[in-house]
Structures are given as C-alpha cells and as structure tokens.
Short mmCIF file of C-alpha atoms in Angstrom, two decimals:
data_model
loop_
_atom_site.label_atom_id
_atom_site.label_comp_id
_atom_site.label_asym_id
_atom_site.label_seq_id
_atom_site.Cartn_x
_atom_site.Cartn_y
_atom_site.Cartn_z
CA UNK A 23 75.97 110.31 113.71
CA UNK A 24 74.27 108.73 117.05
CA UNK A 25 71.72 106.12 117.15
CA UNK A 26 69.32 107.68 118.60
CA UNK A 27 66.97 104.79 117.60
CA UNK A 28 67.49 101.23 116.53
CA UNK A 29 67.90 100.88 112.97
CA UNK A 30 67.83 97.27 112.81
CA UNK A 31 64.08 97.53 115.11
CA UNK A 32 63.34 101.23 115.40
CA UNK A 33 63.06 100.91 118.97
CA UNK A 34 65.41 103.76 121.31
CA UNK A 35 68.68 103.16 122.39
CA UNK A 36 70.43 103.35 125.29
CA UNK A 37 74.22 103.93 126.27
CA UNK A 38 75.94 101.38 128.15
CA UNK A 39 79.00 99.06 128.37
CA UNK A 40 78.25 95.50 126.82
CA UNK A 41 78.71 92.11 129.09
CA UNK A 42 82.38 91.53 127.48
CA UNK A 43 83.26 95.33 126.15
CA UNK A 44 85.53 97.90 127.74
CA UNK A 45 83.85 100.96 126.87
CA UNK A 46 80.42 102.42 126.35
CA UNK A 47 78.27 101.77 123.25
CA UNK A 48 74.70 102.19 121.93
CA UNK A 49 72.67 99.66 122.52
CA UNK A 50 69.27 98.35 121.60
CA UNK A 51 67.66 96.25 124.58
CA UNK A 52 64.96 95.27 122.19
CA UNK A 53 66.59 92.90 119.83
CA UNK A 54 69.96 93.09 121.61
CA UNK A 55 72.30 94.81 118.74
CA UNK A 56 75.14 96.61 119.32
CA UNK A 57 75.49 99.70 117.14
CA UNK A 58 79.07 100.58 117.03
CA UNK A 59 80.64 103.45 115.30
CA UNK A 60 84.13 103.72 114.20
CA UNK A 61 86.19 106.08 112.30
CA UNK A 62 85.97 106.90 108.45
CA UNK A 63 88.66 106.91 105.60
CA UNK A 64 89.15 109.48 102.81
CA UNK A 65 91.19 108.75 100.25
CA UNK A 66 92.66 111.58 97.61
CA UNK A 67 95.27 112.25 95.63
CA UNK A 68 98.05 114.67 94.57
CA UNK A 69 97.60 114.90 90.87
CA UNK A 70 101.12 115.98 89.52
CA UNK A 71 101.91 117.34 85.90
CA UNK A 72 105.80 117.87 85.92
CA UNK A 73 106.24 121.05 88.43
CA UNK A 74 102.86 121.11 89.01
CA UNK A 75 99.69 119.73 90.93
CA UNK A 76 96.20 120.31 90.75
CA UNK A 77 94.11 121.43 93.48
CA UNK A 78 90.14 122.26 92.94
CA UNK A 79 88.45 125.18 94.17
CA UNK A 80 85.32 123.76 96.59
CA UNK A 81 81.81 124.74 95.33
CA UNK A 82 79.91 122.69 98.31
CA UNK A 83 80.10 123.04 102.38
CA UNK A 84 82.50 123.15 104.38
CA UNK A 85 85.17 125.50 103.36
CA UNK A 86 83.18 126.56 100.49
CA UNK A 87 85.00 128.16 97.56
CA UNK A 88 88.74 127.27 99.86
CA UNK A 89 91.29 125.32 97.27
CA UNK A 90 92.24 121.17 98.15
CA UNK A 91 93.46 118.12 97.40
CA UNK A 92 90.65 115.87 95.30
CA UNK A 93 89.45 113.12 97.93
CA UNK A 94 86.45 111.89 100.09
CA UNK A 95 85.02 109.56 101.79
CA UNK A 96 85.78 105.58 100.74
CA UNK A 97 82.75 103.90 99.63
CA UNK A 98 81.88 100.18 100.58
CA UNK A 99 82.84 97.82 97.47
CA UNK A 100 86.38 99.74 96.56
CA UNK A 101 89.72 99.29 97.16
CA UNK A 102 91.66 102.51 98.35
CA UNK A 103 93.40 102.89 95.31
CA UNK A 104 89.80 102.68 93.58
CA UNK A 105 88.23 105.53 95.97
CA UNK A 106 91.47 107.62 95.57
CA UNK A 107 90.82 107.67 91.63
CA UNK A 108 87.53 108.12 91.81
CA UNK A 109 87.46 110.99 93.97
CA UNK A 110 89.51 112.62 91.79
CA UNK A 111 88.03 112.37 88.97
CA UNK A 112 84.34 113.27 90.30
CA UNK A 113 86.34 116.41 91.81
CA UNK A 114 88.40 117.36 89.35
CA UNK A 115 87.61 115.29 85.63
CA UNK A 116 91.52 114.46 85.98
CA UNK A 117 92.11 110.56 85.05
CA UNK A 118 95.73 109.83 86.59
CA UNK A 119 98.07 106.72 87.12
CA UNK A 120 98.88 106.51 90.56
CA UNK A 121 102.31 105.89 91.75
CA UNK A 122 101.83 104.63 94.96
CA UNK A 123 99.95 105.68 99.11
CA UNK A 124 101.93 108.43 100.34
CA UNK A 125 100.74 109.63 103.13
CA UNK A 126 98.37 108.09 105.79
CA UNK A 127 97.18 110.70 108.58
CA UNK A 128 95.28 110.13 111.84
CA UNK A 129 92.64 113.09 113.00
CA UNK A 130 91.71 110.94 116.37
CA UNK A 131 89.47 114.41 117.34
CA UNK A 132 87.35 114.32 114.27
CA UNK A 133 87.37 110.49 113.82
CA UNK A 134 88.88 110.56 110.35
CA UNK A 135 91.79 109.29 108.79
CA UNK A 136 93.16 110.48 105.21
CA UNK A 137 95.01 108.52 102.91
CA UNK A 138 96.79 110.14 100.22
CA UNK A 139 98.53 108.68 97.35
CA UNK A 140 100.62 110.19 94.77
CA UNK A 141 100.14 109.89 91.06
CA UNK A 142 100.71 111.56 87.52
CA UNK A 143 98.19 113.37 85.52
CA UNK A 144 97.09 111.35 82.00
CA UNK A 145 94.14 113.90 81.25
CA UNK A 146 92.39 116.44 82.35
CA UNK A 147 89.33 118.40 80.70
CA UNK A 148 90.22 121.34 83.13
CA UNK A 149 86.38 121.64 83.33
CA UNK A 150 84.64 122.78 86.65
CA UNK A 151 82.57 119.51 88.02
CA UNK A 152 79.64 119.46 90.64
CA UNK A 153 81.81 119.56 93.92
CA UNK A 154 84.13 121.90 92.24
CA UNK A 155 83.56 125.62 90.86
CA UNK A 156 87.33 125.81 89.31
CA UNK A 157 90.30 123.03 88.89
CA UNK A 158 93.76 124.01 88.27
CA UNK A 159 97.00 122.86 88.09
CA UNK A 160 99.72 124.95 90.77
CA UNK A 161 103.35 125.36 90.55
CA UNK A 162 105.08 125.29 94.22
CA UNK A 163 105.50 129.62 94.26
CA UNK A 164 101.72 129.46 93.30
CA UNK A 165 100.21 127.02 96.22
CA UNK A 166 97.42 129.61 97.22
CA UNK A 167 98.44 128.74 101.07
CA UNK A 168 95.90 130.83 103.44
CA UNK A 169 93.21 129.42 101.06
CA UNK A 170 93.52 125.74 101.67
CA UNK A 171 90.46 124.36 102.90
CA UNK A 172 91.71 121.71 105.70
CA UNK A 173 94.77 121.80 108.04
CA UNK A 174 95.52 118.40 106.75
CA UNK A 175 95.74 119.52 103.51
CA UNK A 176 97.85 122.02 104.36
CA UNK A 177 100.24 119.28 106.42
CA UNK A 178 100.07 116.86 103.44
CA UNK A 179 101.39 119.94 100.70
CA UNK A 180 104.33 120.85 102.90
CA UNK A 181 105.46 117.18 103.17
CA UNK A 182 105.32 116.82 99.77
CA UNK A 183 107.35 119.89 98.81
CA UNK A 184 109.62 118.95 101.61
CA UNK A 185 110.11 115.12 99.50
CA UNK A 186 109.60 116.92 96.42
CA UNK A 187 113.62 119.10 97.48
CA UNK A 188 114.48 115.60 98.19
CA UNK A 189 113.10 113.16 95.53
CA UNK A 190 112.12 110.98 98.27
CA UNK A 191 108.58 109.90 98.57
CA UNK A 192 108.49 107.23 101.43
CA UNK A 193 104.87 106.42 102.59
CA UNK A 194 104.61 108.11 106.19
CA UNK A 195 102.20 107.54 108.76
CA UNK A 196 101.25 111.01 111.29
CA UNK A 197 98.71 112.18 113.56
CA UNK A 198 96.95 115.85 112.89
CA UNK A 199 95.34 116.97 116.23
CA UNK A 200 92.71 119.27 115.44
CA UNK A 201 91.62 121.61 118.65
CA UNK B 30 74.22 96.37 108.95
CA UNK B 31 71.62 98.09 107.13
CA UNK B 32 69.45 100.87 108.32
CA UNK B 33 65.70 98.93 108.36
CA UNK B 34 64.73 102.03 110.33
CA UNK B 35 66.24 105.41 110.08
CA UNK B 36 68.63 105.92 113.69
CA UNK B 37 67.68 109.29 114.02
CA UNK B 38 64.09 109.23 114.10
CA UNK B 39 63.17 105.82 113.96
CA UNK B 40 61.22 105.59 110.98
CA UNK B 41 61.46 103.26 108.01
CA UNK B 42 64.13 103.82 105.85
CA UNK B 43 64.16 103.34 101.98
CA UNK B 44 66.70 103.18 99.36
CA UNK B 45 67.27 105.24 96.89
CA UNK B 46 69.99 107.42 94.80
CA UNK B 47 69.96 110.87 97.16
CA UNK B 48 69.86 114.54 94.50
CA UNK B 49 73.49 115.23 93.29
CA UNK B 50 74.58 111.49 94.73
CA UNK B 51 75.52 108.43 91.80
CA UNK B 52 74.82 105.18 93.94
CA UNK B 53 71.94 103.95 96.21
CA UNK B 54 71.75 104.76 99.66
CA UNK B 55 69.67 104.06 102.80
CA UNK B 56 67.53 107.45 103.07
CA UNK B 57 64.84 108.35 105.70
CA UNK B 58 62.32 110.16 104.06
CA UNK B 59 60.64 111.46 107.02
CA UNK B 60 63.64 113.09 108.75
CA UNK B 61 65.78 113.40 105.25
CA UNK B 62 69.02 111.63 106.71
CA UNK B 63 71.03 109.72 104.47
CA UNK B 64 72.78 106.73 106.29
CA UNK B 65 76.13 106.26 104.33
CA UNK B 66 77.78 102.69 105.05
CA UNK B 67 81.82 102.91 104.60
CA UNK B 68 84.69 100.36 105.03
CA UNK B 69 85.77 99.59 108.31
CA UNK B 70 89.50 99.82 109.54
CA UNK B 71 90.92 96.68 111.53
CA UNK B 72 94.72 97.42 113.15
CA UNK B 73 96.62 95.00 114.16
CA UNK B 74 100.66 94.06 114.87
CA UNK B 75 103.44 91.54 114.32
CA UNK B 76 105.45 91.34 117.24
CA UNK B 77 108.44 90.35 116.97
CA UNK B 78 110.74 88.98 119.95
CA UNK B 79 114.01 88.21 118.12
CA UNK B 80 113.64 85.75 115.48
CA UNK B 81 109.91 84.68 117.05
CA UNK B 82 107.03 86.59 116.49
CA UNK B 83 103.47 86.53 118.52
CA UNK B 84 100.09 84.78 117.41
CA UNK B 85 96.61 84.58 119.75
CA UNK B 86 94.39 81.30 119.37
CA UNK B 87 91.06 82.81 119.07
CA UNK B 88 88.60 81.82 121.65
CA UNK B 89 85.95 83.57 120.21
CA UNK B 90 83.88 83.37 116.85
CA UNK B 91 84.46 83.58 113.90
CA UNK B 92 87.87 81.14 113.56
CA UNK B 93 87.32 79.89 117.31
CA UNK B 94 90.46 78.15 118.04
CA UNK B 95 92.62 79.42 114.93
CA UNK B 96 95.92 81.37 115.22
CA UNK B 97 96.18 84.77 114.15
CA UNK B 98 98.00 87.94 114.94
CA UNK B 99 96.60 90.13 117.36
CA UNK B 100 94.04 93.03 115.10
CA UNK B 101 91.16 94.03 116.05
CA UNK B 102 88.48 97.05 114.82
CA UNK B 103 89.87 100.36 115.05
CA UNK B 104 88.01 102.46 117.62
CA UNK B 105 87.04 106.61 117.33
CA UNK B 106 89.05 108.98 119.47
CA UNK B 107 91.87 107.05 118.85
CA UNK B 108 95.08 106.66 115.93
CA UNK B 109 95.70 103.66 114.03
CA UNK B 110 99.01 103.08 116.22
CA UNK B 111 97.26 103.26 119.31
CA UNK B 112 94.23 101.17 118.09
CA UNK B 113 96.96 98.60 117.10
CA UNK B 114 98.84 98.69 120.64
CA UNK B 115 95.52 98.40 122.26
CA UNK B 116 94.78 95.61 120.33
CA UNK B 117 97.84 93.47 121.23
CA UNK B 118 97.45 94.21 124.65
CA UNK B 119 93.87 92.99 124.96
CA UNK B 120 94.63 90.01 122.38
CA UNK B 121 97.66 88.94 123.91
CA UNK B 122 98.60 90.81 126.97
CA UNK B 123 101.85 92.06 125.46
CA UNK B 124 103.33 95.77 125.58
CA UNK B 125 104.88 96.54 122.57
CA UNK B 126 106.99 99.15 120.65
CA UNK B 127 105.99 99.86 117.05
CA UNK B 128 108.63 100.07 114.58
CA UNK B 129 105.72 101.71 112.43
CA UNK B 130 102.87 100.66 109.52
CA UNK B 131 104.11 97.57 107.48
CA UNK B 132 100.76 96.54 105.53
CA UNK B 133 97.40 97.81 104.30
CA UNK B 134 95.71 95.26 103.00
CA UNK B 135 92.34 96.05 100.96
CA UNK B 136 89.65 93.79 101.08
CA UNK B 137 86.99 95.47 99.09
CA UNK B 138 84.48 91.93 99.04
CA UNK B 139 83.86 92.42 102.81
CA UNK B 140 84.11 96.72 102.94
CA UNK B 141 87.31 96.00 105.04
CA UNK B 142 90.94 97.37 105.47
CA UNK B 143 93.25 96.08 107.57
CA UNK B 144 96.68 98.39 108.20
CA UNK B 145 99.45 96.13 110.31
CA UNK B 146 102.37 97.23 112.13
CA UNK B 147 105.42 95.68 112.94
CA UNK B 148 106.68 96.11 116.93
CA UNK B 149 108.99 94.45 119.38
CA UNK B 150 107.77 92.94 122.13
CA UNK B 151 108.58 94.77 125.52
CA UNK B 152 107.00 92.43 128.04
CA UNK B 153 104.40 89.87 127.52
CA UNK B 154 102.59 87.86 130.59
CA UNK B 155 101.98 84.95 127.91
CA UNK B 156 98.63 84.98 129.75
CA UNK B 157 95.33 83.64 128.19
CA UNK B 158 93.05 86.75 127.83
CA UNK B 159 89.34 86.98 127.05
CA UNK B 160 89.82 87.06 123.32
CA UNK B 161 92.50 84.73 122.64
CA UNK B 162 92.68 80.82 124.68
CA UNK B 163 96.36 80.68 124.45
CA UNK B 164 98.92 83.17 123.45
CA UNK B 165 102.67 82.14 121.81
CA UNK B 166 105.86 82.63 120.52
CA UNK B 167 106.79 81.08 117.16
CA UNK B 168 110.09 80.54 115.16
CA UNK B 169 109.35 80.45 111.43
CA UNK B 170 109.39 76.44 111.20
CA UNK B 171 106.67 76.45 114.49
CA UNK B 172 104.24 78.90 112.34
CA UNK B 173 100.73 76.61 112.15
CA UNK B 174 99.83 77.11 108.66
CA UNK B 175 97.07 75.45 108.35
CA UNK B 176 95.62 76.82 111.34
CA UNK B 177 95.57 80.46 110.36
CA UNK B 178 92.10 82.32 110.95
CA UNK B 179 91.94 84.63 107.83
CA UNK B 180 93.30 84.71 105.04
CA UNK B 181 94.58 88.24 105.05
CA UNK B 182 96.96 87.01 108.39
CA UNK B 183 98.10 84.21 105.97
CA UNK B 184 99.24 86.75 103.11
CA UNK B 185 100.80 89.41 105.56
CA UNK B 186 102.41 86.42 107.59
CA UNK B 187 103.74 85.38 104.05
CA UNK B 188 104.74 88.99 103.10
CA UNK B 189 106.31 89.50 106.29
CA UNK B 190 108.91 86.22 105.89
CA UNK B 191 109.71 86.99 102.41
CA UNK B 192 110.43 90.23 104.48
CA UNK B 193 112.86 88.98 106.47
CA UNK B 194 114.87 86.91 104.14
CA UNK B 195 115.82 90.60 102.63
CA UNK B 196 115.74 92.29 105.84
CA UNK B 197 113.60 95.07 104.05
CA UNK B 198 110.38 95.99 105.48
CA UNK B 199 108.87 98.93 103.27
CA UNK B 200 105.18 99.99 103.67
CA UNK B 201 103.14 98.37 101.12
CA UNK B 202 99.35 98.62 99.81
CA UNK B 203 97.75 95.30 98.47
CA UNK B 204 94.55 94.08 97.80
CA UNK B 205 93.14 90.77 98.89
CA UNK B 206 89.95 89.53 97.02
CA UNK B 207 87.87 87.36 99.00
CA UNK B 208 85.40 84.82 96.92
#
C-alpha cells in the first residue's frame, strides 16, 4: 500500500528521489521521513504423510474455494521456520516436523517472495479451520491441478514431484514472472 | 516504524486485534485499514576472487568504519539475486557472477532476514563508493575480526570458512538471536 499520508506526522507525501538515493520514494517534507516499501515473505509448507500431502481448500479471497499449499505472510517476531509452522497449522490444524527450506521463489511483479519448506505430518485433526472450508491429504494421481489457487503453487508441486521421482530435495532458488 | 497516523487517510491510528485476526495491529478506524508490519529482507554476497574474498568499510551509520560484506535492503520490482548484484555493485563497485543462495540467516529480535550469495568477482574498480570508504580483497589470515559490523557477517563469514575447508557449500537456514 502507498503512503498517501505520513504516518509518522499525518501530513501528505510526496514522491521524489532522496539527497543520496537512486530511485524514487515517498517522502514526508514535514518531519523529513522516508517511507520505504519493500517486498514481503510467505512462508508455507508441504505437509507430507508417506505418498501423500495435504493441501486446504481456501474459504477467504483470493482464489476462494481453489486448493494450496498452507502459508502466508511472515509476521514480525518469528523466524521462517516459526511462520512456516504456524501457517500451517492456522490453515490446516496439521502440527508437522519440518525437514528443512525447499524452495525459495521470487515474484519481482507482485513484490512477493515464497519460501517453502518441506516437512512430515505428526497430527492432523482433518478439521476445516477459519481460512480453510476443507483440508485433505492428496496422493500424486489425485493433485486436483486446474484447481490450484496460485501459479506458484502450481510451480512449487511440480518441482516436488519432479525430486519426489528422484529422492532429491536440494533447496532451489527461482523466479515466477507473473504477467 | 509504526503507523502514529493511518497512511491512507491520515488519521490517528490505534491498536488493536482486527475481527478473525490473533495479534495486535495498527488499525485506522476512520478509513478501516489495517497496517501490517513484516520482516524485512537484506541480500547481500561473498565474492570471491580466488582464495580472497571482498569486504566494504562502511562509511555510513550504523558500524561507520567497520568491515562487512556488501548487503543491503532488498528493493520491490526486483529478485533476491538481482537485489544482491545491485548491492555489490553500489557497495563495492564490483560486477559479479553468482554461483547462487548460500545463507538465510533469521534474525527474528530485529524482524530481519538476511539471504547471502556466494559469486566470483568479474571486475572490480577497488574504488571507494558512497556507501563504503574503502573497498578490499582479503586472504583468510587478512580477515579483520574484530572489526566486523554485524554480527550476522561474523557468523556467515565463519560458516563460509568452515565452508571452504570441505569445499562444500550447501544452502543452509539458521537463526541468529540478537540480545
């Protein structure tokens, strides 16, 4: 979101380059801050029980009722590991051991990155949970593919069925652009 | 920074636990924006140049006049690899080619992450820019300890040696806890 006002004064903002910056920022000329703005991390997880993983059926906006990975937005005061976990189980009730960050994707358009670790079911109530109308666990021949919410979704379950043939999950780094 | 005054229509903000959220957030109440506050990414590189790699004296606050390798906050529109690459350049005025992500370093105390790559150096003017007083090549013997500028550049420096010694340089995900 812009600053359309100062929220350290309340005063409006303007748009300029800063004495010492390369590139154009909003700025208060009132008490002089700089309000910069910079990308955002979510952090999820691929919840695997032997041949299968769980993906949860969305029950908010966007891509309402479309099936994905549990994850969202990192919170201040949590380590990525932390936010992973506890995005999954606010999505899905699933508590899980993690194995390890799997996949780390760049979406420069929407100024987002997702980082996905791996990790192994310990329990699930299977129950449906505020962000989530239905969660349920998916063998490979039952991914539901044209009803995955986001393309990098999407990316993230191919990779991993692609490792999955191998039984190689190296952490990889890649860059989704989204039109 | 917190939101004294709500950046989209400039009225006091107040904090509170927003319907269907679980923590406290900066809310207008007038306009009925929440103002969610997330970790910040900072990108940054070893370069290597055979059996040297690059550090930046920092002419700038906070650290002024302590080594560290070039990292800087990650900007929107861009990836973490070119955020990293633009980095060096305006650290340390060297081109570089990334060998790909080495570190993520959590550092949930300050709502930071910082994600280094390692590179090679392709050219470097060894000029002073307007970040960094001096700009250098050091052997493992010449590293200044003691003059480091954050810890996390101490640990990854640390990592990076142990590293070396086994010639293995896997992706890993740590967490640094700053008092």
């Amino acid at each position: 979101m812009t600053y359309k006002f100062c929220s350290h004064c309340g005063e409006r903002t303007i748009t300029e380059i800063p004495n010492g910056d390369n590139r154009e920022r909003t700025v208060c000329r009132s008490c002089d801050t700089v309000h910069y703005q910079n990308p955002k991390l979510i952090v999820g997880c691929i919840v695997e029980n032997n041949d299968q993983i769980l993906l949860c059926k969305r029950s908010i906006e966007p891509q309402l009722e479309k099936w994905t990975l549990p994850a969202g937005y990192m919170e201040n005061s949590e380590t990525t590991a932390q936010g992973a976990l506890r995005e999954t189980f606010e999505e899905s009730g699933a508590v899980v051991k993690l194995h390890g960050a799997y996949r780390l994707f760049d979406l420069p358009t929407i100024n987002q990155m997702y980082l996905l670790f791996r990790g192994k079911m310990i329990s699930c109530p299977f129950l449906p949970t505020s962000e989530s109308s239905e969660v349920r666990l998916f063998r490979q021949d039952q991914i539901p593919w044209d009803q995955i919410a986001f393309p990098v979704i999407v990316t993230t379950l191919q990779h991993y069925y692609n490792d999955t043939d191998k039984n190689i999950f190296s952490f990889e780094n890649h860059v989704i652009t989204l039109k």
